[in-house]
Amino acid sequence: DAKTTQPTSMDCAEGRAANLPCNHSTISGNEYVYWYRQIHSQGPQYIIHGLKNNETNEMASLIITEDRKSSTLILPHATLRDTAVYYCIVSGGYQKVTFGIGTKLQVIP
Amino acid sequence: GAVVSQHPSRVICKSGTSVKIECRSLDFQATTMFWYRQFPKQSLMLMATSNEGSKATYEQGVEKDKFLINHASLTLSTLTVTSAHPEDSSFYICSVNSGGAPDTQYFGPGTRLTVL
């Protein structure tokens, strides 16, 4: 079973920041938070991961709460090409991963 | 990250035939690859873990004799759907572990299988 909870869907205006929340209240101390996205009819794409510190890369930022029970993926300036299903996954990093249903993000012009 | 390819991208076959799907790690030697299946409007479901040089590990409910996995080299894993039936029609996706600390999975583009 997936160990994360995400909203089923979200809308975001083009050019605005998209903030995608994820709850993972049962995360273990050695588990990382990973984010992937899947654009329609394509394989998932890795976005970012983190353990406890906030992380940023060219695609997004990951904000993890101090208690690590939740996190937020931030796409700073959403474009139409960011429309996809976003998956938040917790994993020890050497384990098989389980995908939940994710959040369907619709970027609106 | 690792670049992963799959071939074919789409395949249509008749019921009862077998179909082979290839997954290649183009720039990385992968000791472990994963095979997923995704039905329309559903999430990815892990089918099996493919280990180079050894037998694959199948998830509960996945028939190992129907979904044959071969991981003969560090860059190639194959999934063969034997005696395919319409209910096997799905989107099949492979992934490789980066081997980093922690591991990160990188996914192929997927193969759309349609069984008539």
PDB file of C-alpha atoms in Angstrom:
ATOM      1  CA  ASP A   1       0.000   0.000   0.000  1.00  0.00           C
ATOM      2  CA  ALA A   2       1.111   3.545  -0.733  1.00  0.00           C
ATOM      3  CA  LYS A   3       2.394   5.345   2.348  1.00  0.00           C
ATOM      4  CA  THR A   4       1.456   8.814   1.172  1.00  0.00           C
ATOM      5  CA  THR A   5      -1.723  10.861   0.834  1.00  0.00           C
ATOM      6  CA  GLN A   6      -2.174  13.431  -1.908  1.00  0.00           C
ATOM      7  CA  PRO A   7      -5.121  15.438  -3.206  1.00  0.00           C
ATOM      8  CA  THR A   8      -6.669  13.799  -6.230  1.00  0.00           C
ATOM      9  CA  SER A   9      -6.510  16.881  -8.403  1.00  0.00           C
ATOM     10  CA  MET A  10      -5.434  20.511  -8.468  1.00  0.00           C
ATOM     11  CA  ASP A  11      -5.576  23.417 -10.877  1.00  0.00           C
ATOM     12  CA  CYS A  12      -2.952  26.095 -11.310  1.00  0.00           C
ATOM     13  CA  ALA A  13      -2.854  29.174 -13.503  1.00  0.00           C
ATOM     14  CA  GLU A  14      -0.079  29.284 -16.043  1.00  0.00           C
ATOM     15  CA  GLY A  15       2.877  31.295 -14.783  1.00  0.00           C
ATOM     16  CA  ARG A  16       1.924  30.924 -11.164  1.00  0.00           C
ATOM     17  CA  ALA A  17       3.552  28.660  -8.627  1.00  0.00           C
ATOM     18  CA  ALA A  18       2.058  25.216  -8.236  1.00  0.00           C
ATOM     19  CA  ASN A  19       2.214  23.878  -4.688  1.00  0.00           C
ATOM     20  CA  LEU A  20       1.506  20.171  -4.419  1.00  0.00           C
ATOM     21  CA  PRO A  21       1.099  18.801  -0.887  1.00  0.00           C
ATOM     22  CA  CYS A  22       1.820  15.312   0.342  1.00  0.00           C
ATOM     23  CA  ASN A  23       1.245  13.704   3.717  1.00  0.00           C
ATOM     24  CA  HIS A  24       3.514  10.893   4.856  1.00  0.00           C
ATOM     25  CA  SER A  25       2.893  10.688   8.574  1.00  0.00           C
ATOM     26  CA  THR A  26       4.316   7.172   8.918  1.00  0.00           C
ATOM     27  CA  ILE A  27       7.641   7.915   7.258  1.00  0.00           C
ATOM     28  CA  SER A  28      10.624   6.175   8.837  1.00  0.00           C
ATOM     29  CA  GLY A  29      13.868   7.874   9.767  1.00  0.00           C
ATOM     30  CA  ASN A  30      15.785   6.363   6.858  1.00  0.00           C
ATOM     31  CA  GLU A  31      13.131   6.954   4.208  1.00  0.00           C
ATOM     32  CA  TYR A  32      13.391   9.613   1.567  1.00  0.00           C
ATOM     33  CA  VAL A  33      10.606  11.590  -0.063  1.00  0.00           C
ATOM     34  CA  TYR A  34      10.629  11.276  -3.848  1.00  0.00           C
ATOM     35  CA  TRP A  35       8.527  13.107  -6.404  1.00  0.00           C
ATOM     36  CA  TYR A  36       7.838  11.860  -9.901  1.00  0.00           C
ATOM     37  CA  ARG A  37       5.443  13.033 -12.561  1.00  0.00           C
ATOM     38  CA  GLN A  38       3.775  11.262 -15.437  1.00  0.00           C
ATOM     39  CA  ILE A  39       2.649  13.109 -18.484  1.00  0.00           C
ATOM     40  CA  HIS A  40      -0.137  11.360 -20.361  1.00  0.00           C
ATOM     41  CA  SER A  41       0.954   8.141 -22.070  1.00  0.00           C
ATOM     42  CA  GLN A  42       4.599   8.508 -21.033  1.00  0.00           C
ATOM     43  CA  GLY A  43       6.785   6.867 -18.423  1.00  0.00           C
ATOM     44  CA  PRO A  44       7.199   8.645 -15.072  1.00  0.00           C
ATOM     45  CA  GLN A  45       9.855  11.334 -14.832  1.00  0.00           C
ATOM     46  CA  TYR A  46      11.990  11.823 -11.749  1.00  0.00           C
ATOM     47  CA  ILE A  47      11.702  15.336 -10.308  1.00  0.00           C
ATOM     48  CA  ILE A  48      13.407  15.582  -6.944  1.00  0.00           C
ATOM     49  CA  HIS A  49      13.998  13.827  -3.650  1.00  0.00           C
ATOM     50  CA  GLY A  50      14.935  14.773  -0.098  1.00  0.00           C
ATOM     51  CA  LEU A  51      15.497  13.375   3.358  1.00  0.00           C
ATOM     52  CA  LYS A  52      14.919  16.237   5.786  1.00  0.00           C
ATOM     53  CA  ASN A  53      16.391  19.381   4.300  1.00  0.00           C
ATOM     54  CA  ASN A  54      14.649  21.428   1.660  1.00  0.00           C
ATOM     55  CA  GLU A  55      15.923  20.729  -1.820  1.00  0.00           C
ATOM     56  CA  THR A  56      15.907  22.656  -5.076  1.00  0.00           C
ATOM     57  CA  ASN A  57      16.878  21.744  -8.605  1.00  0.00           C
ATOM     58  CA  GLU A  58      16.203  23.070 -12.060  1.00  0.00           C
ATOM     59  CA  MET A  59      12.733  21.583 -12.094  1.00  0.00           C
ATOM     60  CA  ALA A  60      11.287  22.208  -8.660  1.00  0.00           C
ATOM     61  CA  SER A  61      11.717  22.795  -4.955  1.00  0.00           C
ATOM     62  CA  LEU A  62      10.886  20.340  -2.211  1.00  0.00           C
ATOM     63  CA  ILE A  63       9.892  21.613   1.204  1.00  0.00           C
ATOM     64  CA  ILE A  64       9.831  19.016   3.986  1.00  0.00           C
ATOM     65  CA  THR A  65       8.338  19.859   7.355  1.00  0.00           C
ATOM     66  CA  GLU A  66      10.553  19.595  10.405  1.00  0.00           C
ATOM     67  CA  ASP A  67       8.698  16.528  11.689  1.00  0.00           C
ATOM     68  CA  ARG A  68       8.961  15.041   8.158  1.00  0.00           C
ATOM     69  CA  LYS A  69       5.318  14.077   8.189  1.00  0.00           C
ATOM     70  CA  SER A  70       4.480  16.143   5.155  1.00  0.00           C
ATOM     71  CA  SER A  71       6.085  17.861   2.219  1.00  0.00           C
ATOM     72  CA  THR A  72       5.269  20.237  -0.609  1.00  0.00           C
ATOM     73  CA  LEU A  73       6.543  20.159  -4.155  1.00  0.00           C
ATOM     74  CA  ILE A  74       6.753  23.608  -5.672  1.00  0.00           C
ATOM     75  CA  LEU A  75       6.863  24.296  -9.393  1.00  0.00           C
ATOM     76  CA  PRO A  76       7.790  27.984  -9.336  1.00  0.00           C
ATOM     77  CA  HIS A  77       6.334  29.052 -12.668  1.00  0.00           C
ATOM     78  CA  ALA A  78       3.929  26.456 -13.990  1.00  0.00           C
ATOM     79  CA  THR A  79       3.583  26.034 -17.739  1.00  0.00           C
ATOM     80  CA  LEU A  80       1.082  24.054 -19.768  1.00  0.00           C
ATOM     81  CA  ARG A  81       3.725  21.367 -20.178  1.00  0.00           C
ATOM     82  CA  ASP A  82       3.645  20.790 -16.425  1.00  0.00           C
ATOM     83  CA  THR A  83       0.149  19.324 -16.714  1.00  0.00           C
ATOM     84  CA  ALA A  84       0.643  15.772 -15.434  1.00  0.00           C
ATOM     85  CA  VAL A  85      -0.009  13.363 -12.590  1.00  0.00           C
ATOM     86  CA  TYR A  86       2.431  14.005  -9.742  1.00  0.00           C
ATOM     87  CA  TYR A  87       3.396  11.145  -7.449  1.00  0.00           C
ATOM     88  CA  CYS A  88       4.839  11.564  -3.967  1.00  0.00           C
ATOM     89  CA  ILE A  89       6.628   8.424  -2.785  1.00  0.00           C
ATOM     90  CA  VAL A  90       8.510   7.512   0.363  1.00  0.00           C
ATOM     91  CA  SER A  91      11.235   4.937   0.068  1.00  0.00           C
ATOM     92  CA  GLY A  92      14.397   3.818   1.774  1.00  0.00           C
ATOM     93  CA  GLY A  93      16.177   4.318  -1.508  1.00  0.00           C
ATOM     94  CA  TYR A  94      17.106   0.702  -1.976  1.00  0.00           C
ATOM     95  CA  GLN A  95      13.597  -0.646  -2.087  1.00  0.00           C
ATOM     96  CA  LYS A  96      10.933  -1.184  -4.672  1.00  0.00           C
ATOM     97  CA  VAL A  97       8.555   1.738  -4.715  1.00  0.00           C
ATOM     98  CA  THR A  98       4.788   1.774  -4.526  1.00  0.00           C
ATOM     99  CA  PHE A  99       2.840   4.315  -6.546  1.00  0.00           C
ATOM    100  CA  GLY A 100      -0.366   5.775  -5.167  1.00  0.00           C
ATOM    101  CA  ILE A 101      -2.918   7.538  -7.325  1.00  0.00           C
ATOM    102  CA  GLY A 102      -1.025  10.844  -7.277  1.00  0.00           C
ATOM    103  CA  THR A 103      -2.289  14.368  -7.888  1.00  0.00           C
ATOM    104  CA  LYS A 104      -3.538  15.308 -11.321  1.00  0.00           C
ATOM    105  CA  LEU A 105      -2.279  18.839 -11.888  1.00  0.00           C
ATOM    106  CA  GLN A 106      -4.029  20.829 -14.579  1.00  0.00           C
ATOM    107  CA  VAL A 107      -2.277  24.032 -15.611  1.00  0.00           C
ATOM    108  CA  ILE A 108      -4.791  26.472 -16.984  1.00  0.00           C
ATOM    109  CA  PRO A 109      -3.911  29.104 -19.604  1.00  0.00           C
TER     110      PRO A 109
ATOM    111  CA  GLY B   1      19.961  10.666 -14.597  1.00  0.00           C
ATOM    112  CA  ALA B   2      19.911   7.345 -16.389  1.00  0.00           C
ATOM    113  CA  VAL B   3      18.459   7.173 -19.895  1.00  0.00           C
ATOM    114  CA  VAL B   4      16.122   4.247 -20.434  1.00  0.00           C
ATOM    115  CA  SER B   5      14.590   3.106 -23.700  1.00  0.00           C
ATOM    116  CA  GLN B   6      11.873   0.597 -24.490  1.00  0.00           C
ATOM    117  CA  HIS B   7      11.084  -1.234 -27.673  1.00  0.00           C
ATOM    118  CA  PRO B   8       8.589  -1.376 -29.190  1.00  0.00           C
ATOM    119  CA  SER B   9       6.654   1.706 -28.137  1.00  0.00           C
ATOM    120  CA  ARG B  10       3.430   0.173 -29.378  1.00  0.00           C
ATOM    121  CA  VAL B  11       2.453  -3.337 -30.314  1.00  0.00           C
ATOM    122  CA  ILE B  12      -0.789  -4.903 -31.455  1.00  0.00           C
ATOM    123  CA  CYS B  13      -1.055  -8.663 -31.483  1.00  0.00           C
ATOM    124  CA  LYS B  14      -3.606 -11.417 -31.815  1.00  0.00           C
ATOM    125  CA  SER B  15      -4.861 -13.321 -28.827  1.00  0.00           C
ATOM    126  CA  GLY B  16      -2.710 -16.354 -28.072  1.00  0.00           C
ATOM    127  CA  THR B  17       0.540 -14.951 -29.405  1.00  0.00           C
ATOM    128  CA  SER B  18       3.584 -13.962 -27.383  1.00  0.00           C
ATOM    129  CA  VAL B  19       5.060 -10.481 -27.264  1.00  0.00           C
ATOM    130  CA  LYS B  20       8.547  -9.461 -26.177  1.00  0.00           C
ATOM    131  CA  ILE B  21       9.267  -6.007 -24.783  1.00  0.00           C
ATOM    132  CA  GLU B  22      12.830  -4.776 -24.407  1.00  0.00           C
ATOM    133  CA  CYS B  23      14.105  -2.366 -21.791  1.00  0.00           C
ATOM    134  CA  ARG B  24      17.550  -0.879 -22.253  1.00  0.00           C
ATOM    135  CA  SER B  25      19.652   1.248 -19.955  1.00  0.00           C
ATOM    136  CA  LEU B  26      21.545   3.385 -22.450  1.00  0.00           C
ATOM    137  CA  ASP B  27      24.125   5.083 -20.280  1.00  0.00           C
ATOM    138  CA  PHE B  28      24.197   3.108 -17.084  1.00  0.00           C
ATOM    139  CA  GLN B  29      24.828  -0.465 -16.062  1.00  0.00           C
ATOM    140  CA  ALA B  30      21.771  -1.590 -14.175  1.00  0.00           C
ATOM    141  CA  THR B  31      21.940  -4.614 -11.935  1.00  0.00           C
ATOM    142  CA  THR B  32      18.297  -4.079 -11.037  1.00  0.00           C
ATOM    143  CA  MET B  33      15.412  -3.170 -13.276  1.00  0.00           C
ATOM    144  CA  PHE B  34      11.708  -3.055 -12.501  1.00  0.00           C
ATOM    145  CA  TRP B  35       8.665  -3.831 -14.618  1.00  0.00           C
ATOM    146  CA  TYR B  36       5.361  -2.063 -14.072  1.00  0.00           C
ATOM    147  CA  ARG B  37       1.943  -2.326 -15.636  1.00  0.00           C
ATOM    148  CA  GLN B  38      -0.563   0.493 -15.846  1.00  0.00           C
ATOM    149  CA  PHE B  39      -4.204   0.110 -16.837  1.00  0.00           C
ATOM    150  CA  PRO B  40      -6.200   3.124 -18.063  1.00  0.00           C
ATOM    151  CA  LYS B  41      -6.891   5.731 -15.388  1.00  0.00           C
ATOM    152  CA  GLN B  42      -4.972   3.712 -12.819  1.00  0.00           C
ATOM    153  CA  SER B  43      -1.587   4.063 -11.176  1.00  0.00           C
ATOM    154  CA  LEU B  44       1.516   2.040 -11.918  1.00  0.00           C
ATOM    155  CA  MET B  45       1.552  -1.424 -10.437  1.00  0.00           C
ATOM    156  CA  LEU B  46       4.859  -3.159  -9.871  1.00  0.00           C
ATOM    157  CA  MET B  47       4.967  -6.562 -11.558  1.00  0.00           C
ATOM    158  CA  ALA B  48       8.472  -7.788 -10.882  1.00  0.00           C
ATOM    159  CA  THR B  49      12.031  -6.928 -10.018  1.00  0.00           C
ATOM    160  CA  SER B  50      14.545  -8.005 -12.605  1.00  0.00           C
ATOM    161  CA  ASN B  51      18.009  -8.896 -11.354  1.00  0.00           C
ATOM    162  CA  GLU B  52      20.942  -9.288 -13.728  1.00  0.00           C
ATOM    163  CA  GLY B  53      22.134 -12.855 -13.850  1.00  0.00           C
ATOM    164  CA  SER B  54      19.450 -14.271 -11.597  1.00  0.00           C
ATOM    165  CA  LYS B  55      15.762 -15.018 -11.529  1.00  0.00           C
ATOM    166  CA  ALA B  56      13.281 -12.193 -11.348  1.00  0.00           C
ATOM    167  CA  THR B  57      11.249 -11.595  -8.223  1.00  0.00           C
ATOM    168  CA  TYR B  58       7.541 -11.364  -8.945  1.00  0.00           C
ATOM    169  CA  GLU B  59       4.938  -9.489  -6.975  1.00  0.00           C
ATOM    170  CA  GLN B  60       2.022 -11.336  -5.472  1.00  0.00           C
ATOM    171  CA  GLY B  61      -0.610 -12.157  -8.039  1.00  0.00           C
ATOM    172  CA  VAL B  62       1.694 -11.847 -11.057  1.00  0.00           C
ATOM    173  CA  GLU B  63       2.087 -15.119 -12.948  1.00  0.00           C
ATOM    174  CA  LYS B  64       5.770 -15.776 -13.542  1.00  0.00           C
ATOM    175  CA  ASP B  65       5.056 -18.305 -16.267  1.00  0.00           C
ATOM    176  CA  LYS B  66       2.969 -15.803 -18.173  1.00  0.00           C
ATOM    177  CA  PHE B  67       5.269 -12.819 -17.785  1.00  0.00           C
ATOM    178  CA  LEU B  68       8.751 -14.094 -18.513  1.00  0.00           C
ATOM    179  CA  ILE B  69      11.572 -11.784 -17.530  1.00  0.00           C
ATOM    180  CA  ASN B  70      15.154 -12.122 -18.669  1.00  0.00           C
ATOM    181  CA  HIS B  71      17.914  -9.811 -17.483  1.00  0.00           C
ATOM    182  CA  ALA B  72      20.884 -11.266 -19.306  1.00  0.00           C
ATOM    183  CA  SER B  73      23.096  -8.187 -19.316  1.00  0.00           C
ATOM    184  CA  LEU B  74      23.602  -5.019 -17.324  1.00  0.00           C
ATOM    185  CA  THR B  75      21.900  -2.963 -20.001  1.00  0.00           C
ATOM    186  CA  LEU B  76      19.025  -5.147 -21.168  1.00  0.00           C
ATOM    187  CA  SER B  77      15.974  -6.692 -19.566  1.00  0.00           C
ATOM    188  CA  THR B  78      13.150  -8.265 -21.534  1.00  0.00           C
ATOM    189  CA  LEU B  79       9.555  -8.957 -20.620  1.00  0.00           C
ATOM    190  CA  THR B  80       7.725 -11.575 -22.652  1.00  0.00           C
ATOM    191  CA  VAL B  81       3.974 -11.757 -22.362  1.00  0.00           C
ATOM    192  CA  THR B  82       3.170 -15.343 -23.295  1.00  0.00           C
ATOM    193  CA  SER B  83      -0.144 -16.405 -24.809  1.00  0.00           C
ATOM    194  CA  ALA B  84      -1.434 -12.873 -24.576  1.00  0.00           C
ATOM    195  CA  HIS B  85      -5.132 -12.231 -24.076  1.00  0.00           C
ATOM    196  CA  PRO B  86      -7.172  -9.030 -24.319  1.00  0.00           C
ATOM    197  CA  GLU B  87      -7.017  -8.567 -20.547  1.00  0.00           C
ATOM    198  CA  ASP B  88      -3.225  -8.262 -20.874  1.00  0.00           C
ATOM    199  CA  SER B  89      -3.685  -5.094 -22.896  1.00  0.00           C
ATOM    200  CA  SER B  90      -1.959  -2.423 -20.869  1.00  0.00           C
ATOM    201  CA  PHE B  91       0.882   0.095 -20.687  1.00  0.00           C
ATOM    202  CA  TYR B  92       4.093  -1.660 -19.653  1.00  0.00           C
ATOM    203  CA  ILE B  93       6.873   0.459 -18.175  1.00  0.00           C
ATOM    204  CA  CYS B  94      10.349  -0.475 -17.040  1.00  0.00           C
ATOM    205  CA  SER B  95      12.710   1.386 -14.749  1.00  0.00           C
ATOM    206  CA  VAL B  96      16.318   1.141 -13.596  1.00  0.00           C
ATOM    207  CA  ASN B  97      17.881   1.967 -10.264  1.00  0.00           C
ATOM    208  CA  SER B  98      20.542   4.642 -10.423  1.00  0.00           C
ATOM    209  CA  GLY B  99      22.808   2.868  -7.981  1.00  0.00           C
ATOM    210  CA  GLY B 100      23.337   6.108  -6.104  1.00  0.00           C
ATOM    211  CA  ALA B 101      22.847   6.851  -2.429  1.00  0.00           C
ATOM    212  CA  PRO B 102      19.941   6.802  -2.225  1.00  0.00           C
ATOM    213  CA  ASP B 103      18.840   4.902  -5.299  1.00  0.00           C
ATOM    214  CA  THR B 104      16.615   6.778  -7.712  1.00  0.00           C
ATOM    215  CA  GLN B 105      14.503   5.066 -10.326  1.00  0.00           C
ATOM    216  CA  TYR B 106      14.538   6.245 -13.909  1.00  0.00           C
ATOM    217  CA  PHE B 107      11.757   5.114 -16.171  1.00  0.00           C
ATOM    218  CA  GLY B 108      11.454   4.116 -19.780  1.00  0.00           C
ATOM    219  CA  PRO B 109       8.866   5.693 -22.080  1.00  0.00           C
ATOM    220  CA  GLY B 110       6.552   2.702 -21.856  1.00  0.00           C
ATOM    221  CA  THR B 111       5.130   0.151 -24.284  1.00  0.00           C
ATOM    222  CA  ARG B 112       1.456   0.141 -25.197  1.00  0.00           C
ATOM    223  CA  LEU B 113       0.269  -3.441 -25.721  1.00  0.00           C
ATOM    224  CA  THR B 114      -3.060  -4.099 -27.378  1.00  0.00           C
ATOM    225  CA  VAL B 115      -4.241  -7.685 -27.679  1.00  0.00           C
ATOM    226  CA  LEU B 116      -7.060  -8.273 -30.124  1.00  0.00           C
TER     227      LEU B 116
END
